[in-house]
mmCIF file of C-alpha atoms in Angstrom:
data_model
loop_
_atom_site.group_PDB
_atom_site.id
_atom_site.type_symbol
_atom_site.label_atom_id
_atom_site.label_comp_id
_atom_site.label_asym_id
_atom_site.label_seq_id
_atom_site.Cartn_x
_atom_site.Cartn_y
_atom_site.Cartn_z
ATOM 1 C CA GLN A 1 11.337 25.444 47.858
ATOM 2 C CA GLU A 2 12.345 27.802 50.645
ATOM 3 C CA ASN A 3 9.706 26.728 53.162
ATOM 4 C CA SER A 4 9.750 23.017 52.319
ATOM 5 C CA ARG A 5 13.448 22.282 52.850
ATOM 6 C CA GLN A 6 12.915 21.428 56.507
ATOM 7 C CA LEU A 7 10.132 18.898 57.128
ATOM 8 C CA VAL A 8 8.244 18.399 60.373
ATOM 9 C CA PRO A 9 9.665 15.319 62.176
ATOM 10 C CA GLN A 10 7.692 12.130 61.526
ATOM 11 C CA ASP A 11 6.666 11.598 65.151
ATOM 12 C CA LYS A 12 5.150 15.078 65.205
ATOM 13 C CA GLN A 13 3.427 14.408 61.865
ATOM 14 C CA ASP A 14 1.896 11.248 63.342
ATOM 15 C CA GLU A 15 0.595 13.320 66.237
ATOM 16 C CA TYR A 16 -1.101 15.800 63.867
ATOM 17 C CA GLU A 17 -2.844 12.901 62.116
ATOM 18 C CA LEU A 18 -3.817 11.099 65.324
ATOM 19 C CA ASN A 19 -5.192 14.213 67.000
ATOM 20 C CA ALA A 20 -6.683 15.903 63.930
ATOM 21 C CA ASN A 21 -10.163 15.774 65.430
ATOM 22 C CA GLU A 22 -8.998 17.603 68.561
ATOM 23 C CA TYR A 23 -7.314 20.359 66.536
ATOM 24 C CA TRP A 24 -10.510 21.026 64.567
ATOM 25 C CA ASN A 25 -12.669 20.873 67.694
ATOM 26 C CA ASP A 26 -10.406 23.448 69.323
ATOM 27 C CA PHE A 27 -10.619 25.599 66.197
ATOM 28 C CA TYR A 28 -14.424 25.724 66.330
ATOM 29 C CA LYS A 29 -14.520 26.183 70.096
ATOM 30 C CA ILE A 30 -12.321 29.263 69.721
ATOM 31 C CA HIS A 31 -14.001 30.775 66.672
ATOM 32 C CA GLU A 32 -17.497 29.239 66.845
ATOM 33 C CA ASN A 33 -19.326 30.745 63.867
ATOM 34 C CA GLY A 34 -17.641 34.146 64.013
ATOM 35 C CA PHE A 35 -14.681 33.169 61.841
ATOM 36 C CA PHE A 36 -16.730 32.497 58.709
ATOM 37 C CA LYS A 37 -19.121 34.432 56.536
ATOM 38 C CA ASP A 38 -22.116 32.849 54.853
ATOM 39 C CA ARG A 39 -21.196 31.864 51.324
ATOM 40 C CA HIS A 40 -24.012 33.435 49.322
ATOM 41 C CA TRP A 41 -21.637 33.651 46.325
ATOM 42 C CA LEU A 42 -22.223 29.906 45.988
ATOM 43 C CA PHE A 43 -25.166 30.328 43.655
ATOM 44 C CA THR A 44 -23.109 32.219 41.096
ATOM 45 C CA GLU A 45 -20.193 29.799 41.172
ATOM 46 C CA PHE A 46 -22.405 26.741 41.548
ATOM 47 C CA PRO A 47 -25.891 27.469 40.127
ATOM 48 C CA GLU A 48 -26.693 23.773 40.644
ATOM 49 C CA LEU A 49 -27.403 24.690 44.280
ATOM 50 C CA ALA A 50 -29.991 27.348 43.486
ATOM 51 C CA PRO A 51 -33.751 26.759 43.177
ATOM 52 C CA ASP A 52 -35.070 24.984 40.091
ATOM 53 C CA GLN A 53 -31.652 23.658 39.167
ATOM 54 C CA ASN A 54 -32.523 19.977 39.520
ATOM 55 C CA LEU A 55 -30.099 18.141 37.241
ATOM 56 C CA SER A 56 -32.627 15.399 36.554
ATOM 57 C CA GLN A 57 -34.966 17.830 34.801
ATOM 58 C CA PRO A 58 -34.953 17.984 30.971
ATOM 59 C CA GLU A 59 -33.728 21.589 30.872
ATOM 60 C CA ALA A 60 -30.693 20.860 32.997
ATOM 61 C CA SER A 61 -27.015 20.667 32.072
ATOM 62 C CA GLU A 62 -27.277 22.629 28.855
ATOM 63 C CA TYR A 63 -24.065 24.580 29.295
ATOM 64 C CA LYS A 64 -20.488 23.503 28.995
ATOM 65 C CA ASP A 65 -19.635 24.084 32.630
ATOM 66 C CA GLY A 66 -22.473 21.789 33.669
ATOM 67 C CA SER A 67 -24.615 24.573 35.095
ATOM 68 C CA THR A 68 -28.266 24.869 34.276
ATOM 69 C CA ARG A 69 -28.077 28.520 33.397
ATOM 70 C CA LYS A 70 -25.445 30.573 31.684
ATOM 71 C CA PRO A 71 -22.720 31.564 34.144
ATOM 72 C CA ARG A 72 -22.045 35.244 34.574
ATOM 73 C CA GLU A 73 -18.820 36.741 33.334
ATOM 74 C CA THR A 74 -17.771 38.006 36.747
ATOM 75 C CA ARG A 75 -17.944 35.568 39.619
ATOM 76 C CA LEU A 76 -18.767 36.696 43.096
ATOM 77 C CA GLY A 77 -17.371 35.825 46.381
ATOM 78 C CA SER A 78 -14.380 34.977 48.422
ATOM 79 C CA CYS A 79 -15.274 31.989 50.551
ATOM 80 C CA GLU A 80 -11.685 30.970 50.384
ATOM 81 C CA ASN A 81 -11.063 32.130 53.911
ATOM 82 C CA GLY A 82 -12.875 29.011 55.031
ATOM 83 C CA LEU A 83 -9.626 27.351 55.957
ATOM 84 C CA CYS A 84 -7.086 30.157 55.491
ATOM 85 C CA SER A 85 -4.511 30.945 58.107
ATOM 86 C CA LEU A 86 -5.858 33.207 60.801
ATOM 87 C CA GLU A 87 -3.585 36.079 59.815
ATOM 88 C CA THR A 88 -5.473 36.606 56.565
ATOM 89 C CA ARG A 89 -9.015 36.481 57.893
ATOM 90 C CA THR A 90 -9.493 40.246 58.370
ATOM 91 C CA GLN A 91 -8.720 41.016 54.743
ATOM 92 C CA GLU A 92 -10.801 38.127 53.463
ATOM 93 C CA HIS A 93 -13.762 38.944 55.678
ATOM 94 C CA HIS A 94 -13.707 42.414 54.140
ATOM 95 C CA GLN A 95 -13.878 40.835 50.701
ATOM 96 C CA LEU A 96 -16.857 38.719 51.741
ATOM 97 C CA ASP A 97 -18.647 41.635 53.384
ATOM 98 C CA LEU A 98 -18.568 43.489 50.078
ATOM 99 C CA MET A 99 -20.282 40.561 48.400
ATOM 100 C CA LYS A 100 -22.848 39.746 51.072
ATOM 101 C CA ASP A 101 -26.012 38.448 49.500
ATOM 102 C CA SER A 102 -28.870 40.920 49.647
ATOM 103 C CA ASN A 103 -31.590 38.322 50.072
ATOM 104 C CA ASP A 104 -33.450 38.521 53.371
ATOM 105 C CA ILE A 105 -32.749 35.618 55.693
ATOM 106 C CA ILE A 106 -35.832 33.545 56.334
ATOM 107 C CA ASN A 107 -36.745 33.490 60.004
ATOM 108 C CA ARG A 108 -37.376 30.014 61.323
ATOM 109 C CA LEU A 109 -38.413 28.785 64.721
ATOM 110 C CA ASP A 110 -35.719 27.011 66.628
ATOM 111 C CA THR A 111 -35.921 23.238 66.402
ATOM 112 C CA ASP A 112 -36.393 21.180 69.542
ATOM 113 C CA ARG A 113 -32.829 19.986 70.076
ATOM 114 C CA GLU A 114 -33.974 16.842 71.853
ATOM 115 C CA ALA A 115 -35.676 15.764 68.634
ATOM 116 C CA VAL A 116 -32.534 15.977 66.510
ATOM 117 C CA PRO A 117 -31.748 12.373 65.505
ATOM 118 C CA LYS A 118 -28.254 10.956 65.812
ATOM 119 C CA LEU A 119 -26.629 8.960 63.042
ATOM 120 C CA GLY A 120 -25.975 5.977 65.293
ATOM 121 C CA ASP A 121 -29.690 5.726 66.136
ATOM 122 C CA LEU A 122 -30.824 5.462 62.524
ATOM 123 C CA LYS A 123 -31.936 2.238 60.897
ATOM 124 C CA LEU A 124 -31.047 2.705 57.253
ATOM 125 C CA SER A 125 -33.003 -0.206 55.854
ATOM 126 C CA ASP A 126 -35.896 -0.700 53.454
ATOM 127 C CA GLY A 127 -35.262 2.696 51.883
ATOM 128 C CA ASP A 128 -36.147 4.526 55.097
ATOM 129 C CA PHE A 129 -33.477 7.145 55.782
ATOM 130 C CA PRO A 130 -33.406 10.902 56.475
ATOM 131 C CA GLY A 131 -34.494 12.646 53.287
ATOM 132 C CA SER A 132 -35.718 9.416 51.694
ATOM 133 C CA SER A 133 -38.803 11.156 50.268
ATOM 134 C CA ALA A 134 -36.793 14.068 48.813
ATOM 135 C CA THR A 135 -36.434 14.507 45.064
ATOM 136 C CA TYR A 136 -33.157 16.488 45.192
ATOM 137 C CA ARG A 137 -30.451 15.644 47.737
ATOM 138 C CA ILE A 138 -27.308 17.627 48.511
ATOM 139 C CA LEU A 139 -24.471 16.585 50.829
ATOM 140 C CA GLU A 140 -21.922 19.079 52.070
ATOM 141 C CA VAL A 141 -18.790 17.413 53.389
ATOM 142 C CA GLY A 142 -16.901 19.483 55.957
ATOM 143 C CA CYS A 143 -19.801 21.770 56.791
ATOM 144 C CA GLY A 144 -18.103 23.659 59.607
ATOM 145 C CA ALA A 145 -20.527 26.018 61.330
ATOM 146 C CA GLY A 146 -23.033 25.800 58.468
ATOM 147 C CA ASN A 147 -21.965 28.751 56.332
ATOM 148 C CA THR A 148 -22.781 26.876 53.137
ATOM 149 C CA VAL A 149 -25.724 24.799 54.347
ATOM 150 C CA PHE A 150 -27.814 27.652 55.710
ATOM 151 C CA PRO A 151 -27.544 29.871 52.610
ATOM 152 C CA ILE A 152 -28.696 26.880 50.550
ATOM 153 C CA LEU A 153 -31.675 26.252 52.817
ATOM 154 C CA GLN A 154 -32.513 29.964 52.896
ATOM 155 C CA THR A 155 -32.274 30.445 49.143
ATOM 156 C CA ASN A 156 -33.524 27.166 47.722
ATOM 157 C CA ASN A 157 -37.186 26.718 48.680
ATOM 158 C CA ASP A 158 -37.685 23.619 46.540
ATOM 159 C CA PRO A 159 -40.054 21.429 48.635
ATOM 160 C CA GLY A 160 -38.235 18.349 47.335
ATOM 161 C CA LEU A 161 -34.828 19.538 48.588
ATOM 162 C CA PHE A 162 -33.023 17.781 51.425
ATOM 163 C CA VAL A 163 -29.541 18.808 52.585
ATOM 164 C CA TYR A 164 -27.129 16.574 54.487
ATOM 165 C CA CYS A 165 -24.050 18.046 56.098
ATOM 166 C CA CYS A 166 -21.223 16.453 58.018
ATOM 167 C CA ASP A 167 -17.998 17.421 59.694
ATOM 168 C CA PHE A 168 -15.076 15.719 61.393
ATOM 169 C CA SER A 169 -15.573 18.035 64.358
ATOM 170 C CA ASN A 170 -18.257 17.321 66.962
ATOM 171 C CA THR A 171 -18.128 20.985 67.913
ATOM 172 C CA ALA A 172 -18.882 22.104 64.350
ATOM 173 C CA VAL A 173 -21.868 19.758 64.036
ATOM 174 C CA ASP A 174 -23.195 20.973 67.394
ATOM 175 C CA LEU A 175 -22.995 24.552 66.090
ATOM 176 C CA VAL A 176 -25.087 23.563 63.069
ATOM 177 C CA GLN A 177 -27.675 21.609 65.042
ATOM 178 C CA THR A 178 -28.141 24.373 67.620
ATOM 179 C CA ASN A 179 -28.427 27.146 65.015
ATOM 180 C CA ALA A 180 -31.900 28.715 64.909
ATOM 181 C CA GLU A 181 -31.903 28.107 61.143
ATOM 182 C CA TYR A 182 -31.536 24.338 61.539
ATOM 183 C CA ASP A 183 -34.675 22.586 60.283
ATOM 184 C CA SER A 184 -34.590 18.825 60.753
ATOM 185 C CA SER A 185 -37.356 18.369 58.185
ATOM 186 C CA ARG A 186 -35.027 19.727 55.466
ATOM 187 C CA CYS A 187 -31.553 19.032 56.842
ATOM 188 C CA PHE A 188 -29.576 16.344 58.636
ATOM 189 C CA ALA A 189 -26.217 17.161 60.265
ATOM 190 C CA PHE A 190 -23.932 14.389 61.457
ATOM 191 C CA VAL A 191 -20.365 13.741 62.600
ATOM 192 C CA HIS A 192 -18.303 11.865 60.031
ATOM 193 C CA ASP A 193 -14.658 10.900 59.548
ATOM 194 C CA LEU A 194 -13.995 10.920 55.809
ATOM 195 C CA CYS A 195 -10.857 8.858 56.177
ATOM 196 C CA LYS A 196 -12.522 5.892 57.925
ATOM 197 C CA ASP A 197 -14.148 3.480 55.497
ATOM 198 C CA GLN A 198 -16.387 2.108 58.239
ATOM 199 C CA SER A 199 -17.679 5.578 59.172
ATOM 200 C CA PRO A 200 -21.344 5.447 58.066
ATOM 201 C CA TYR A 201 -23.330 7.802 55.857
ATOM 202 C CA PRO A 202 -27.051 8.313 56.525
ATOM 203 C CA MET A 203 -28.002 7.707 52.906
ATOM 204 C CA PRO A 204 -27.585 4.750 50.525
ATOM 205 C CA GLU A 205 -25.301 4.662 47.508
ATOM 206 C CA GLU A 206 -26.482 6.372 44.312
ATOM 207 C CA SER A 207 -28.900 8.628 46.206
ATOM 208 C CA LEU A 208 -27.262 12.089 45.986
ATOM 209 C CA ASP A 209 -27.594 14.731 43.280
ATOM 210 C CA ILE A 210 -24.803 17.000 44.548
ATOM 211 C CA ILE A 211 -21.803 16.636 46.870
ATOM 212 C CA ILE A 212 -20.061 19.842 47.965
ATOM 213 C CA LEU A 213 -16.384 19.974 48.979
ATOM 214 C CA ILE A 214 -15.322 23.530 49.804
ATOM 215 C CA PHE A 215 -11.807 23.835 51.247
ATOM 216 C CA VAL A 216 -12.154 20.361 52.754
ATOM 217 C CA LEU A 217 -10.163 17.891 50.663
ATOM 218 C CA SER A 218 -7.003 19.938 51.272
ATOM 219 C CA ALA A 219 -7.245 19.230 55.012
ATOM 220 C CA LEU A 220 -6.784 15.479 54.506
ATOM 221 C CA LEU A 221 -3.632 13.406 54.379
ATOM 222 C CA PRO A 222 -2.774 13.309 50.631
ATOM 223 C CA GLU A 223 -2.472 9.527 50.510
ATOM 224 C CA LYS A 224 -6.048 9.175 51.812
ATOM 225 C CA MET A 225 -7.669 11.516 49.295
ATOM 226 C CA GLN A 226 -8.299 8.942 46.561
ATOM 227 C CA CYS A 227 -10.186 6.550 48.824
ATOM 228 C CA VAL A 228 -12.328 9.453 50.052
ATOM 229 C CA ILE A 229 -13.274 10.522 46.514
ATOM 230 C CA ASN A 230 -13.918 6.907 45.498
ATOM 231 C CA ARG A 231 -16.373 6.438 48.329
ATOM 232 C CA LEU A 232 -18.110 9.777 47.802
ATOM 233 C CA SER A 233 -18.553 9.033 44.102
ATOM 234 C CA ARG A 234 -20.491 5.886 44.988
ATOM 235 C CA LEU A 235 -23.057 8.030 46.823
ATOM 236 C CA LEU A 236 -23.860 10.000 43.651
ATOM 237 C CA LYS A 237 -26.755 9.176 41.387
ATOM 238 C CA PRO A 238 -25.824 8.746 37.719
ATOM 239 C CA GLY A 239 -25.665 12.329 36.471
ATOM 240 C CA GLY A 240 -24.922 13.650 39.976
ATOM 241 C CA MET A 241 -21.948 15.944 40.522
ATOM 242 C CA ILE A 242 -19.183 16.733 42.981
ATOM 243 C CA LEU A 243 -18.572 20.478 43.316
ATOM 244 C CA LEU A 244 -15.162 21.444 44.699
ATOM 245 C CA ARG A 245 -13.337 24.641 45.502
ATOM 246 C CA ASP A 246 -9.951 24.449 47.181
ATOM 247 C CA TYR A 247 -6.428 25.856 47.444
ATOM 248 C CA GLY A 248 -4.261 25.984 44.334
ATOM 249 C CA ARG A 249 -0.505 25.567 44.083
ATOM 250 C CA TYR A 250 1.473 28.693 45.080
ATOM 251 C CA ASP A 251 -1.489 30.424 46.689
ATOM 252 C CA LEU A 252 -0.450 33.198 49.065
ATOM 253 C CA ALA A 253 -1.276 30.954 52.018
ATOM 254 C CA GLN A 254 1.317 28.425 50.814
ATOM 255 C CA LEU A 255 4.021 31.019 50.190
ATOM 256 C CA ARG A 256 3.494 32.552 53.626
ATOM 257 C CA PHE A 257 4.364 29.390 55.539
ATOM 258 C CA LYS A 258 7.628 29.610 57.442
ATOM 259 C CA LYS A 259 10.317 26.955 57.539
ATOM 260 C CA GLY A 260 9.478 23.980 59.714
ATOM 261 C CA ARG A 261 5.748 23.910 58.861
ATOM 262 C CA CYS A 262 6.006 21.613 55.819
ATOM 263 C CA LEU A 263 4.831 18.007 56.264
ATOM 264 C CA SER A 264 5.489 16.777 52.703
ATOM 265 C CA ASP A 265 5.400 18.199 49.185
ATOM 266 C CA ASN A 266 2.834 21.023 49.159
ATOM 267 C CA PHE A 267 1.322 19.842 52.464
ATOM 268 C CA TYR A 268 1.675 22.061 55.559
ATOM 269 C CA VAL A 269 0.535 22.387 59.157
ATOM 270 C CA ARG A 270 -0.772 25.672 60.529
ATOM 271 C CA GLY A 271 0.028 27.036 63.952
ATOM 272 C CA ASP A 272 -3.249 25.679 65.318
ATOM 273 C CA GLY A 273 -2.440 22.104 64.221
ATOM 274 C CA THR A 274 -4.813 21.990 61.246
ATOM 275 C CA ARG A 275 -3.285 20.976 57.910
ATOM 276 C CA VAL A 276 -3.610 22.113 54.316
ATOM 277 C CA TYR A 277 -2.611 20.838 50.873
ATOM 278 C CA PHE A 278 -2.198 22.994 47.738
ATOM 279 C CA PHE A 279 -3.449 21.318 44.555
ATOM 280 C CA THR A 280 -2.755 21.465 40.841
ATOM 281 C CA GLN A 281 -5.552 21.012 38.309
ATOM 282 C CA ASP A 282 -3.995 17.757 37.119
ATOM 283 C CA GLU A 283 -3.887 16.298 40.634
ATOM 284 C CA LEU A 284 -7.584 16.957 41.161
ATOM 285 C CA ASP A 285 -8.431 15.666 37.690
ATOM 286 C CA ALA A 286 -6.605 12.421 38.462
ATOM 287 C CA LEU A 287 -8.451 11.984 41.770
ATOM 288 C CA PHE A 288 -11.877 12.421 40.185
ATOM 289 C CA THR A 289 -11.329 10.506 36.949
ATOM 290 C CA THR A 290 -9.758 7.589 38.832
ATOM 291 C CA ALA A 291 -13.024 7.453 40.794
ATOM 292 C CA GLY A 292 -14.899 7.118 37.498
ATOM 293 C CA LEU A 293 -16.189 10.694 37.236
ATOM 294 C CA GLU A 294 -16.224 12.873 34.129
ATOM 295 C CA LYS A 295 -14.887 16.419 33.984
ATOM 296 C CA VAL A 296 -17.425 19.192 33.588
ATOM 297 C CA GLN A 297 -15.222 22.012 34.894
ATOM 298 C CA ASN A 298 -11.654 22.310 36.194
ATOM 299 C CA LEU A 299 -10.353 25.865 36.349
ATOM 300 C CA VAL A 300 -7.848 27.991 38.222
ATOM 301 C CA ASP A 301 -9.185 31.167 39.819
ATOM 302 C CA ARG A 302 -6.349 33.650 40.357
ATOM 303 C CA ARG A 303 -7.178 36.870 42.146
ATOM 304 C CA LEU A 304 -5.299 39.885 43.366
ATOM 305 C CA GLN A 305 -6.738 41.039 46.665
ATOM 306 C CA VAL A 306 -5.713 44.475 47.884
ATOM 307 C CA ASN A 307 -5.881 45.761 51.436
ATOM 308 C CA ARG A 308 -5.525 49.475 50.806
ATOM 309 C CA GLY A 309 -5.420 50.303 54.494
ATOM 310 C CA LYS A 310 -2.308 48.196 55.029
ATOM 311 C CA GLN A 311 -0.975 48.702 51.486
ATOM 312 C CA VAL A 312 -0.821 44.939 51.074
ATOM 313 C CA THR A 313 -1.487 42.960 47.906
ATOM 314 C CA MET A 314 -2.377 39.276 48.117
ATOM 315 C CA HIS A 315 -2.075 36.868 45.200
ATOM 316 C CA ARG A 316 -4.665 34.161 45.711
ATOM 317 C CA VAL A 317 -4.911 30.886 43.769
ATOM 318 C CA TRP A 318 -7.921 28.617 44.032
ATOM 319 C CA ILE A 319 -9.137 25.695 41.954
ATOM 320 C CA GLN A 320 -12.783 25.064 41.164
ATOM 321 C CA CYS A 321 -14.030 21.739 39.824
ATOM 322 C CA LYS A 322 -17.247 20.033 38.781
ATOM 323 C CA TYR A 323 -17.134 16.307 38.025
ATOM 324 C CA ARG A 324 -20.164 14.235 37.027
ATOM 325 C CA LYS A 325 -20.964 10.581 37.531
ATOM 326 C CA PRO A 326 -21.651 9.106 34.076
ATOM 327 C CA PHE A 327 -24.834 7.284 33.187
ATOM 328 C CA PRO A 328 -24.424 3.557 32.517
ATOM 329 C CA ALA A 329 -24.527 2.594 28.855
ATOM 330 C CA GLY A 330 -28.092 2.392 27.664
ATOM 331 C CA GLN A 331 -29.532 4.375 30.587
ATOM 332 C CA LYS A 332 -31.586 7.405 29.686
ATOM 333 C CA GLU A 333 -30.473 10.915 30.590
ATOM 334 C CA ASN A 334 -33.116 13.549 29.913
ATOM 335 C CA GLY A 335 -34.796 11.246 27.435
ATOM 336 C CA HIS A 336 -31.669 10.411 25.465
ATOM 337 C CA VAL A 337 -30.197 6.888 25.411
ATOM 338 C CA HIS A 338 -26.424 6.728 25.940
#
């Protein structure tokens, strides 16, 4: 209530929306890939991303949370700094450093950058598209510098895996494509504006097994979120899932905003011009179910982070969701007729 009494003037709000791409480009030009840590905790929170977790296999989806193996009691990781305000990054990087995955990073030869295809040059007809021969396809929306994509490629050696990744920021996509880990035979990075219906995807509808949204949906104008989820859901195969982790209502980052940074209810602008929304479980459930998806998981993750050096405690609130596209009536899932 305190920090939302005074709203940002409408003309300034319009400017933040109009120039959103520039604000994110500037963000990545300043921080490049040094702001983020690779999210190796992903495979504990979302085992669907790990090797041999293909949801189309008979053994898959045996557990209530939709994972293909029993989740551990304690969950790793603190990727949440992905879009946090800059003032919290030191503490959160420390959290991530403690949980750095111990797996060795696979060394790959750098890809010839001239050979990296551009989305506008593709002819997506007759079933010929990047990853068309893959048996398991993952799309990460809002990939940033690749801190989710590269851990997936490093950890999941399934020969049938293909990973797509996109970002609003040209700078972010350039960082992914010029990374030594980028392998165009297993990955396709492209620039994409989620909020533009005419902005193309490099794959047809009902072709994806997994869509990842990690601290991405919160950066969009709230009134555009439903259309974004509707369109993404159409890209999923029956049985495919959207995996989301994002900011929850009354997270420390929300309470820290000063007066004059609020755009609308629970929607704020940071000092660098990027924006963030703080969700409730019910709001996310409504977005996904309206798009025709079924709930597998929708939980609040509350954590107390402590910076002992500064004697600071931080109450963090995140929401994690898994929503599945249902099979049409009569279609078989793992040998069972619905």
